[in-house]
Coordinates of C-alpha atoms and ligand atoms in Angstrom, one line a residue:
X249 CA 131.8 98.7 114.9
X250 CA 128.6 99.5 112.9
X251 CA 126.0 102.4 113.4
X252 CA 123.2 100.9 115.2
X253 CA 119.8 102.6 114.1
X254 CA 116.7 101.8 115.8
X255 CA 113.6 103.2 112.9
X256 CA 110.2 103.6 115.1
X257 CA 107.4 103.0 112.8
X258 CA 107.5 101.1 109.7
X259 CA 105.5 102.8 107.6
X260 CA 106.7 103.6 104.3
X261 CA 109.2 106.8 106.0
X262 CA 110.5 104.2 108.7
X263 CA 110.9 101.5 105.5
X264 CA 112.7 104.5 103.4
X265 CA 115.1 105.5 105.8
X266 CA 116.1 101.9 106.7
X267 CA 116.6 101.6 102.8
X268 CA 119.1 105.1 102.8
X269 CA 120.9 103.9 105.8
X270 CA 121.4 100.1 104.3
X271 CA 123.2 102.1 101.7
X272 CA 125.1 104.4 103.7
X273 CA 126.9 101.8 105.9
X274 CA 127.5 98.3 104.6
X275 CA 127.9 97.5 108.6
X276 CA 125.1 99.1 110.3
X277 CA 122.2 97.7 111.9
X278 CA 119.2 98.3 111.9
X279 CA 116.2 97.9 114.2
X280 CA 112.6 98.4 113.3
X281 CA 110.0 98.6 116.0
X282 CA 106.1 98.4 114.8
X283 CA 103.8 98.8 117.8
X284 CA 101.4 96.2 115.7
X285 CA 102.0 93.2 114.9
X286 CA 102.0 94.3 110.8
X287 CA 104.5 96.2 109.5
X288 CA 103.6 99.1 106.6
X289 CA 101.6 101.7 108.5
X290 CA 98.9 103.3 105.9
X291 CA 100.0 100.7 103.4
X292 CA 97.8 98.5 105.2
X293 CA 95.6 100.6 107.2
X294 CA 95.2 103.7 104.6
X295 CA 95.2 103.1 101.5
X296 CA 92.0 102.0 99.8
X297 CA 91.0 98.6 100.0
X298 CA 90.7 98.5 95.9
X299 CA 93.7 100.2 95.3
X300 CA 95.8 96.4 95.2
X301 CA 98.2 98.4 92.8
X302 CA 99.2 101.2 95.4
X303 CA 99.6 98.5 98.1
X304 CA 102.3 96.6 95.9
X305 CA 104.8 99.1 97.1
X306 CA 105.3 96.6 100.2
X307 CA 107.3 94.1 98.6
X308 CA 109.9 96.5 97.9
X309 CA 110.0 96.8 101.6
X310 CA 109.7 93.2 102.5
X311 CA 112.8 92.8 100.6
X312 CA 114.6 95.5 103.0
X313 CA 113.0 93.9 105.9
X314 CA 114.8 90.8 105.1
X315 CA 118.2 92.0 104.7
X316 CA 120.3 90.7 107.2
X317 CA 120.9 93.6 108.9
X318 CA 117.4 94.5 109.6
X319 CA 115.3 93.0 112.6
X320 CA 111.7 94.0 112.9
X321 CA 110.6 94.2 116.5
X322 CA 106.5 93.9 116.1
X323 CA 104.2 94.3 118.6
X324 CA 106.7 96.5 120.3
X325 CA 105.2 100.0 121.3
X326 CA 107.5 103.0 121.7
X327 CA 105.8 104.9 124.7
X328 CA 104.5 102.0 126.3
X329 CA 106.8 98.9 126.3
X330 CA 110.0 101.1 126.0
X331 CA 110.9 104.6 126.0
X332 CA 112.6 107.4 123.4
X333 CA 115.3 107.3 125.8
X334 CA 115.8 103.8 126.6
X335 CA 115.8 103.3 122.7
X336 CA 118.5 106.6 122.8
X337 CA 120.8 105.1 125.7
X338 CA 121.1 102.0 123.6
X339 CA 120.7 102.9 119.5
X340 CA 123.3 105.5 118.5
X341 CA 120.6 107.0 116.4
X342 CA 117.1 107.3 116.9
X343 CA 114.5 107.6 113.7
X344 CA 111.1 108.5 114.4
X345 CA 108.6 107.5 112.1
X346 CA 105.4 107.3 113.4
X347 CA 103.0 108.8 110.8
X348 CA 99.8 110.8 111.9
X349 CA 97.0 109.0 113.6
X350 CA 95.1 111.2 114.9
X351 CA 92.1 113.2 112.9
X352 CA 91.9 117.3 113.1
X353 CA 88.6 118.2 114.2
X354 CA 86.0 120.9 112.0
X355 CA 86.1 122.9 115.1
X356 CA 82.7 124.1 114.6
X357 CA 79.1 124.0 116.7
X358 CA 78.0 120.8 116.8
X359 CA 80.6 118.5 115.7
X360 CA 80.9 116.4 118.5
X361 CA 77.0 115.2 117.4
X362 CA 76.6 111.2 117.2
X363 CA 77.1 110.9 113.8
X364 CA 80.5 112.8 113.1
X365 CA 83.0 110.3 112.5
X366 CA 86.9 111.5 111.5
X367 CA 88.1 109.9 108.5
X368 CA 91.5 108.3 110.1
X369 CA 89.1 106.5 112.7
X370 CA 86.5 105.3 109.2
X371 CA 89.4 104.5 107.3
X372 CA 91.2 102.5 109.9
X373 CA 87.9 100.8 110.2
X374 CA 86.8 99.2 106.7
X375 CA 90.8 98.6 107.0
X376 CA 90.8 96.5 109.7
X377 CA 93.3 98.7 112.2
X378 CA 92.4 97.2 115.6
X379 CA 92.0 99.5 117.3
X380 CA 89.4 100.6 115.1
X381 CA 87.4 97.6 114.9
X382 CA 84.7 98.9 117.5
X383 CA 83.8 102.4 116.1
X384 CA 80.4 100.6 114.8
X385 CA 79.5 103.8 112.6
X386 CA 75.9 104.3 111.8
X387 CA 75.4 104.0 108.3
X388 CA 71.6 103.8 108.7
X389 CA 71.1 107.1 106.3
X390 CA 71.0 107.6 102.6
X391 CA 73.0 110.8 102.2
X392 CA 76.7 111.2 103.8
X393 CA 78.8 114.3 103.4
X394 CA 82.7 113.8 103.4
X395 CA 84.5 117.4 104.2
X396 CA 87.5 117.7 102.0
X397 CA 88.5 117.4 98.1
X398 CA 91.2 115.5 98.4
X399 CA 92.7 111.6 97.2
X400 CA 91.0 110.5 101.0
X401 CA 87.8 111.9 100.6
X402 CA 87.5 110.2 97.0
X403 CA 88.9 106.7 99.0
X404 CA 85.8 107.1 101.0
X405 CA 83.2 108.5 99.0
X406 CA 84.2 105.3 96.3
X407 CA 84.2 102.6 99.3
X408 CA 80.9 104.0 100.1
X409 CA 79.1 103.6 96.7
X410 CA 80.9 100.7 95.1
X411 CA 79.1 97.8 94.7
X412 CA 79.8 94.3 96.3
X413 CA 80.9 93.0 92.9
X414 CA 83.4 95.7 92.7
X415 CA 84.8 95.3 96.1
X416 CA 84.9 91.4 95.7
X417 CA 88.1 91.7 95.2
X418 CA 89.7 93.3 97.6
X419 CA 90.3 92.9 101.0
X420 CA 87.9 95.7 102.4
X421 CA 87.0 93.8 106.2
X422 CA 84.3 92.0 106.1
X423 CA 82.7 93.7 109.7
X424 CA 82.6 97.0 107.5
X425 CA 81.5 95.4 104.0
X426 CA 78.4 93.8 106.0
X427 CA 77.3 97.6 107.0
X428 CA 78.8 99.1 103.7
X429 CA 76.5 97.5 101.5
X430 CA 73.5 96.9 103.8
X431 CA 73.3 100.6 103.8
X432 CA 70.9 102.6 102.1
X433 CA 73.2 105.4 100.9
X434 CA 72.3 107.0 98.1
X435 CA 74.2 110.2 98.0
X436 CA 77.5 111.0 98.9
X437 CA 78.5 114.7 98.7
X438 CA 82.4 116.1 98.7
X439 CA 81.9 119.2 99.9
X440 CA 85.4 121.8 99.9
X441 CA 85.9 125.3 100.6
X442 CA 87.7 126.0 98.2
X443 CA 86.8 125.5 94.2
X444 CA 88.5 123.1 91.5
X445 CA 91.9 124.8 91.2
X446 CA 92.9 123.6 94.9
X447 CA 91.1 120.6 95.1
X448 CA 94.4 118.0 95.8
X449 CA 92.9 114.9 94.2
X450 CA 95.7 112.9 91.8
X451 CA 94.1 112.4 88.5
X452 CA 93.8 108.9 88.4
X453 CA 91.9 109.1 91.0
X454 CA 89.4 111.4 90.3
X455 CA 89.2 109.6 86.7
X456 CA 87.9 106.1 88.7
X457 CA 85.1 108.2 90.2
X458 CA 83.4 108.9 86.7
X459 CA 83.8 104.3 86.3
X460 CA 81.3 103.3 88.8
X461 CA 78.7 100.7 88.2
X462 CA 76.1 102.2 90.3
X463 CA 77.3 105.4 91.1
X464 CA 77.1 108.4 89.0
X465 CA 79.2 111.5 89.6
X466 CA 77.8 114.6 89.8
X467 CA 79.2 118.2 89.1
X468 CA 77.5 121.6 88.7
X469 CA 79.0 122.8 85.8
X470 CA 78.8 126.3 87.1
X471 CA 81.6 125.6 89.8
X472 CA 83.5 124.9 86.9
X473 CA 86.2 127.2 85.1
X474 CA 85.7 128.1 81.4
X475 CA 89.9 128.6 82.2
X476 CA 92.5 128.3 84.5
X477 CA 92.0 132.4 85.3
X478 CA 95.0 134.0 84.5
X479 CA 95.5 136.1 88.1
X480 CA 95.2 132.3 89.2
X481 CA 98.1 131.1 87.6
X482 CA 101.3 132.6 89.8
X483 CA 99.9 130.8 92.7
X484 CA 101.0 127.5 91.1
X485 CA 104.0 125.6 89.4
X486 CA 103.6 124.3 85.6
X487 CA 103.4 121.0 87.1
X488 CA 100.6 122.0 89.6
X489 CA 98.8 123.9 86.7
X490 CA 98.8 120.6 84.1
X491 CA 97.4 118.2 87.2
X492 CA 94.5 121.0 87.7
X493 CA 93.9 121.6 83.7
X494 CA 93.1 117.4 83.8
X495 CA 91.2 118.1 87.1
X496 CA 89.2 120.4 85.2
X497 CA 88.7 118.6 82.2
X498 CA 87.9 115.3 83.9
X499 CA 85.2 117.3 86.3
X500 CA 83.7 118.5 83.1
X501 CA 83.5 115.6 81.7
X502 CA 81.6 114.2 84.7
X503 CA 79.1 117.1 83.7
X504 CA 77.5 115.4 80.8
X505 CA 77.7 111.7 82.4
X506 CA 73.8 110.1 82.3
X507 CA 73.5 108.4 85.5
X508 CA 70.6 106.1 83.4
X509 CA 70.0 103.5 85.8
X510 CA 72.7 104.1 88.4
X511 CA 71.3 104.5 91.9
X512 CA 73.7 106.4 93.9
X513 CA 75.5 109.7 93.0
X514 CA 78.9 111.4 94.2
X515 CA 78.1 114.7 94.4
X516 CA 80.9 117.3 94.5
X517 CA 80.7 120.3 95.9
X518 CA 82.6 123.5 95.7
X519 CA 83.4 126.8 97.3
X520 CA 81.2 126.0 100.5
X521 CA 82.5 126.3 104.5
X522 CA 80.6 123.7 106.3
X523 CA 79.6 126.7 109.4
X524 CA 77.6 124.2 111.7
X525 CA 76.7 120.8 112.2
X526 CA 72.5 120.3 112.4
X527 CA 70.8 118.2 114.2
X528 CA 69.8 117.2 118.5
X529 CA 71.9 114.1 119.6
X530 CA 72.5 113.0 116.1
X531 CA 73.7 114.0 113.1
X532 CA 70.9 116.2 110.8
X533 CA 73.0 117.6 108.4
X534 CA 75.7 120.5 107.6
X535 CA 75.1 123.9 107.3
X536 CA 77.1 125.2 104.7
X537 CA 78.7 129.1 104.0
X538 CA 79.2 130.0 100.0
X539 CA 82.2 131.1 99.3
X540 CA 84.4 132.4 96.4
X541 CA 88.2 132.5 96.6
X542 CA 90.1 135.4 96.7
X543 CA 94.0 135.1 96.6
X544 CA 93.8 131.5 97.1
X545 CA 91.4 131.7 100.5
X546 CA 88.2 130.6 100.4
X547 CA 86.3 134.2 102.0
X548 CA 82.7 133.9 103.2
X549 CA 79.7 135.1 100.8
X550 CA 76.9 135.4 103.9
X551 CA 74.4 132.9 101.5
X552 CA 73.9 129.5 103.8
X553 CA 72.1 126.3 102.6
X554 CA 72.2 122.9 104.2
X555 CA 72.8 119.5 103.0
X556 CA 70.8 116.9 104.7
X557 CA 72.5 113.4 106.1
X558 CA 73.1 111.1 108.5
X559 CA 76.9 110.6 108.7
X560 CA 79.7 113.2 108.8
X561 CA 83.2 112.5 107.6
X562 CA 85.6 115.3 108.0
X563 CA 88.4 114.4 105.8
X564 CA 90.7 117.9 106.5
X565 CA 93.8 116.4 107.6
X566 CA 95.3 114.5 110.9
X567 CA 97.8 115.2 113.3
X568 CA 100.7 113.0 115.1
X569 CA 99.8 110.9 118.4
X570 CA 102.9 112.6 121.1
X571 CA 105.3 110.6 122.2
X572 CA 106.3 111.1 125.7
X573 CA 109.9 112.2 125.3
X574 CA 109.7 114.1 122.3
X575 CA 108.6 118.0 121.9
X576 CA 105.5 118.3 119.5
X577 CA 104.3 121.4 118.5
X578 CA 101.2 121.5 115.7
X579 CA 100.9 117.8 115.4
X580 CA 104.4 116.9 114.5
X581 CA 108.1 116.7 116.2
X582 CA 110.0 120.0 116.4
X583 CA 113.0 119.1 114.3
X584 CA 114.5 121.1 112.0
X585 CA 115.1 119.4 108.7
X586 CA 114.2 116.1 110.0
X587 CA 116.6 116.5 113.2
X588 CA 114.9 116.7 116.7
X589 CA 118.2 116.8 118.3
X590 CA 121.7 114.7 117.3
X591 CA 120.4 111.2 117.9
X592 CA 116.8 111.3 117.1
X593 CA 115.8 112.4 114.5
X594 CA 112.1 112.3 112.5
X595 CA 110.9 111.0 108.7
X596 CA 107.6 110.6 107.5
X597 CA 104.6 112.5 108.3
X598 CA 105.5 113.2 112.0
X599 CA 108.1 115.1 110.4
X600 CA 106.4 117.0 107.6
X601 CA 102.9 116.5 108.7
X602 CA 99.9 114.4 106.4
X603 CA 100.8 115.4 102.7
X604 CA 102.5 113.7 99.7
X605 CA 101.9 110.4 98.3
X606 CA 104.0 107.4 99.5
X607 CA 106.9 108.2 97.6
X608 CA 107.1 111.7 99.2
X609 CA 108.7 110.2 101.8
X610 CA 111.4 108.8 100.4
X611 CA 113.9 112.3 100.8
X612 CA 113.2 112.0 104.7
X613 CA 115.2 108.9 104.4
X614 CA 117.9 110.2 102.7
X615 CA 118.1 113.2 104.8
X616 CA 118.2 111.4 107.9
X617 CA 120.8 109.6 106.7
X618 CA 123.0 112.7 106.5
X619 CA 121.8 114.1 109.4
X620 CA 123.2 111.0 111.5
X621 CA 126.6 110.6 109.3
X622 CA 126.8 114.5 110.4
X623 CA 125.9 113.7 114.2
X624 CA 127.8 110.7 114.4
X625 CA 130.9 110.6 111.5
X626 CA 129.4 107.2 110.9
X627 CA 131.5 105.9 113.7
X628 CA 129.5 104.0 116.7
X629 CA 130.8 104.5 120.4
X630 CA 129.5 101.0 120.9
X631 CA 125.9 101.3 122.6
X632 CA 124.3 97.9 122.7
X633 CA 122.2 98.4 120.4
X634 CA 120.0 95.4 119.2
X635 CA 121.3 93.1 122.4
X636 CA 120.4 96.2 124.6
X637 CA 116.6 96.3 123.1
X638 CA 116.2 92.6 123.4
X639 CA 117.4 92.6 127.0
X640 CA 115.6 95.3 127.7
X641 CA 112.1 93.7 126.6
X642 CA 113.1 90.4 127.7
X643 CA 113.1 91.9 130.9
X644 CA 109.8 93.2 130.7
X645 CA 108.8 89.9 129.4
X646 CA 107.3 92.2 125.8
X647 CA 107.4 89.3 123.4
X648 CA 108.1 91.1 120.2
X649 CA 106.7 89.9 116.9
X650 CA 109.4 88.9 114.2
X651 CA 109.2 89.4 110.2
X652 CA 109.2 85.6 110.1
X653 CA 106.1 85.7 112.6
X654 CA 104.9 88.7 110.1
X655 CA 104.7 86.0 107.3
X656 CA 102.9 83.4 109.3
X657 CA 100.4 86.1 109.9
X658 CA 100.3 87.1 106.0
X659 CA 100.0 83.6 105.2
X660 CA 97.2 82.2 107.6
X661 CA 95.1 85.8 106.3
X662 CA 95.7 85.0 102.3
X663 CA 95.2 81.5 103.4
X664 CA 91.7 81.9 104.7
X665 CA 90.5 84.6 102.1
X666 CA 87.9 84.0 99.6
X667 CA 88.5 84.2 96.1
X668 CA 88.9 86.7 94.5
X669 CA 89.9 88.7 97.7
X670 CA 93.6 88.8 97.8
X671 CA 93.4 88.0 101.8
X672 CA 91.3 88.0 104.9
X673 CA 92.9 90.3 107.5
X674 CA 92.8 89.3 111.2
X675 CA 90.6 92.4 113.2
X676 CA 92.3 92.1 116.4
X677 CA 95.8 91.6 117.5
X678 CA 94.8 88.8 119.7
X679 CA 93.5 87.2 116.6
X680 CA 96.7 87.8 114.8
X681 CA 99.2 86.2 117.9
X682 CA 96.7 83.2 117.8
X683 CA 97.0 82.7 114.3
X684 CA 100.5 82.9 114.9
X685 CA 100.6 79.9 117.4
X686 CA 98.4 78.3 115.3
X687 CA 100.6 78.6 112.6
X688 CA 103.1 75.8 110.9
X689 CA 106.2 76.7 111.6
X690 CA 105.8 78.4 114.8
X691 CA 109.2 79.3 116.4
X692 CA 111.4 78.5 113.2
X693 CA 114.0 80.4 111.5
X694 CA 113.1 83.3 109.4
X695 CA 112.7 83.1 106.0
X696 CA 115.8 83.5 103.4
X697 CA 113.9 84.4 100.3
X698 CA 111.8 87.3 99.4
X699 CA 107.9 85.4 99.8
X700 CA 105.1 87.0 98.1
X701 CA 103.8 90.2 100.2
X702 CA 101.0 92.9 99.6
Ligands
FAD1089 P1 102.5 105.6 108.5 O1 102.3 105.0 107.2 O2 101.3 106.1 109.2 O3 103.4 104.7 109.4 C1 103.6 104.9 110.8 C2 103.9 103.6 111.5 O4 104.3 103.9 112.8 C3 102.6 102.7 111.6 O5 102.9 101.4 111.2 C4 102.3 102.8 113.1 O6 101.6 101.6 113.6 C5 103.7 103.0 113.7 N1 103.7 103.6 115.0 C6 103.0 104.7 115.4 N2 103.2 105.0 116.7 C7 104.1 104.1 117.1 C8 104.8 103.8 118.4 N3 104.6 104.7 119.4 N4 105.6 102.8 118.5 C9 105.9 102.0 117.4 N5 105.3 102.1 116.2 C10 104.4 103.2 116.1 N6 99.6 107.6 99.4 C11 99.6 107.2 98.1 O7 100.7 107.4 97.4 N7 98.6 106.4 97.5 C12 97.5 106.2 98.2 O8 96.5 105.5 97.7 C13 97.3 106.7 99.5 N8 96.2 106.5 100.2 C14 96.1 107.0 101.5 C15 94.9 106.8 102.2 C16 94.8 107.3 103.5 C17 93.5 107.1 104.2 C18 95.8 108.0 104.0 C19 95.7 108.6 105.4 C20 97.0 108.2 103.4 C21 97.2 107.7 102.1 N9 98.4 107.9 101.4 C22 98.5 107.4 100.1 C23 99.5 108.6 101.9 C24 100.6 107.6 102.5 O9 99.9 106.6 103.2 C25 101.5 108.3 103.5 O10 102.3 109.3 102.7 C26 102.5 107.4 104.2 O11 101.8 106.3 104.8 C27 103.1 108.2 105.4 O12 104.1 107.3 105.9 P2 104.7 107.3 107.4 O13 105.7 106.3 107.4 O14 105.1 108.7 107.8 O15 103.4 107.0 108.3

């Protein structure tokens, strides 16, 4: 009898390990359990609305949600509608892969003030997550200052300033493109701690920022190294130190860019701690420590200026929602290599925390593939596995969404979207089940081919 593997999450970790275990054992199964009703985690939810390209990565995993011997269970929420150990009892391994939700806070006075907004809960929010689709941020101010140098903070400081021309086609929710572009912002400022060597922006990325149709980006050319210094160099690989020599080179380039008639600017900001957040209720501003870097830390000068603004977006990192069942300890599941303990086992960022691009989670797969041939010698005892699960929320009367219901979903959004967006996502989950009654085809047999997907 077969491995049966229930994957919880399926995010792009949950979608890699289904793909290493598919090649592992030709006659395993495979469950995937999505507490939405959309698979692909940050695929959907994360990455930038403009950023089409990046989101194409899905089809590769609608092809592994259609092999045969892969069920997705959507809708289905570990925690609430079933438990790690009811999933453990019946699956004879256990994957958890359930990203990081939650946002780190700055930790400093003031930044609980009306107006500081985490940039998982912002994100999730011009994305369309549900549970996001009340935060209502207040984007009634003309200066916003994202905390953090990294690909996220660039997402957000983009989305911010691009014009409704440039976001036409994309499928940025149209709750958050009404506020987006009835806003008066005018400047957005990246502000980091650190200077350009350890900013963590991909090129690419930081290249778009200097393409903008009404936004200029702005650099003081005095944050900027003549050099990479040579007592800098050990810190990094050669691979690190050619990404930060085009970091640099781009940055300088945005030095001599003539904003001419561009209204907004992207201001970034180095070697400054933000110290305190300003302001009575509501947001003021940020008071901001100088700092130079010293061994790679960022060490306090004891000069302070403020930036002025309205809005607050710490973008320093997030940390994994617990799962009752499961030891965390600093926002992620104890495990060691990817094993919790023989049976479960974790991939993805609840694993390794929030870092890497998408395909840095493609070796969790692979490892916890090994980890379970090594716990189990690929033989099964014979758990119920799938039967078990369905019983189980049958039971509890949990109707869980299919990949077939998935593509009823996908097709009523692309359906209703407005050329040229690529799709008009549902905001609620109650929107999405009623689309999927709506839908032709309700209750038939999942598709055979591979459709069209992100
Ligand atoms: P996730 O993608 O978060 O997937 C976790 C899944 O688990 C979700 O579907 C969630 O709903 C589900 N889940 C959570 N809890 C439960 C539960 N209790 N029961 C059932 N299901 C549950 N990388 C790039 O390469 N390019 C980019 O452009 C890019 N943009 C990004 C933008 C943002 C804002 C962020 C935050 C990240 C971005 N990344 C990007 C990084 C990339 O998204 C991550 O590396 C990747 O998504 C992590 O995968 P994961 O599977 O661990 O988590």
């Amino acid at each position: 009898m077969g491995l049966s593997i229930a994957i919880v999450g399926s995010g792009p970790s949950g979608f890699y390990t289904a793909e290493s275990v598919l090649e592992k054992w030709a006659d395993c199964t495979v469950d995937v359990i999505e507490k939405l009703p959309t698979p692909y985690g940050l695929i959907r939810y994360g990455v930038a609305p403009d950023h089409w390209k990046t989101k194409a990565v899905a089809k590769s995993y609608e092809k592994l949600a259609l092999d045969p011997r892969v069920r997705f269970f959507g809708n289905v929420e570990v925690g609430r509608d079933v438990s790690v150990a009811e999933l453990r009892q019946r699956y004879d391994a256990v994957v958890l892969a359930t990203g990081c939700s939650t946002d780190k806070t700055l930790g400093i006075k003031g930044d609980g003030k009306k107006g500081v907004l985490g940039v998982a809960s912002f994100v999730n929010w011009y994305n369309g997550l549900p549970s996001a689709r009340d935060l209502d941020p207040d984007l009634d101010t003309e200066s916003v200052v994202v905390i953090g140098i990294g690909n996220v903070a660039v997402d957000v400081a983009r989305v911010l300033v691009k014009t409704p021309e440039e976001m036409a086609a994309t499928d940025l929710m149209e709750h958050a493109a009404r506020v987006i572009h009835r806003s008066p912002i005018k400047h957005v400022y990246m502000v980091g701690r650190r200077g350009p060597l350890h900013a963590q922006f991909t090129n690419v990325e930081l290249r778009e920022m200097g393409h903008l149709k009404d936004a200029a980006a702005i650099v003081d050319p005095a944050q900027l190294p003549a050099a990479i210094p040579e007592d800098a160099k050990a810190e990094f690989s050669d691979r690190q130190l050619r990404l930060i020599q085009r970091n640099i080179d781009t940055l300088k380039d945005f030095t001599k860019i003539e904003p001419g008639s561009r209204k907004k600017r992207v201001h970034f900001v180095f070697f400054s701690n933000p110290v305190e957040i300003l302001g009575g209720e509501c947001v003021s501003g940020v008071r901001f420590e100088k700092t130079r870097v010293e061994k790679g830390r960022a060490v306090g000068t004891g000069q302070f200026f403020d930036i002025a603004c309205g809005l607050v977006i710490p973008a320093i990192g997030y940390y994994s929602h617990p799962i009752p069942g499961v030891p965390f300890k600093d926002g992620k599941a104890i495990n060691s290599g990817g094993r919790i303990e023989p049976g479960l086992y974790a991939v993805g960022w609840i694993k390794r925390g929030p870092s890497g691009v998408i395909g840095t989670n493609k070796p969790d797969g692979d490892a916890a593939a090994g980890q379970v041939a090594a716990d189990t010698g690929g033989v099964s005892p014979g758990k119920s596995g799938r039967a078990g699960l369905e019983a189980l929320l049958a039971g509890r009367k949990v109707k869980a969404v299919s990949f077939a219901d998935w593509k009823r979903i996908e097709a009523a959004e692309t359906g209703r979207a407005v050329a040229p967006a690529p799709r008009r996502k549902f905001a609620t989950v109650a929107e999405m089940l009623a689309a999927l009654d709506a839908a032709p085809g309700a209750g038939a047999a999942p598709p055979k081919a591979v459709a069209q997907a992100d």
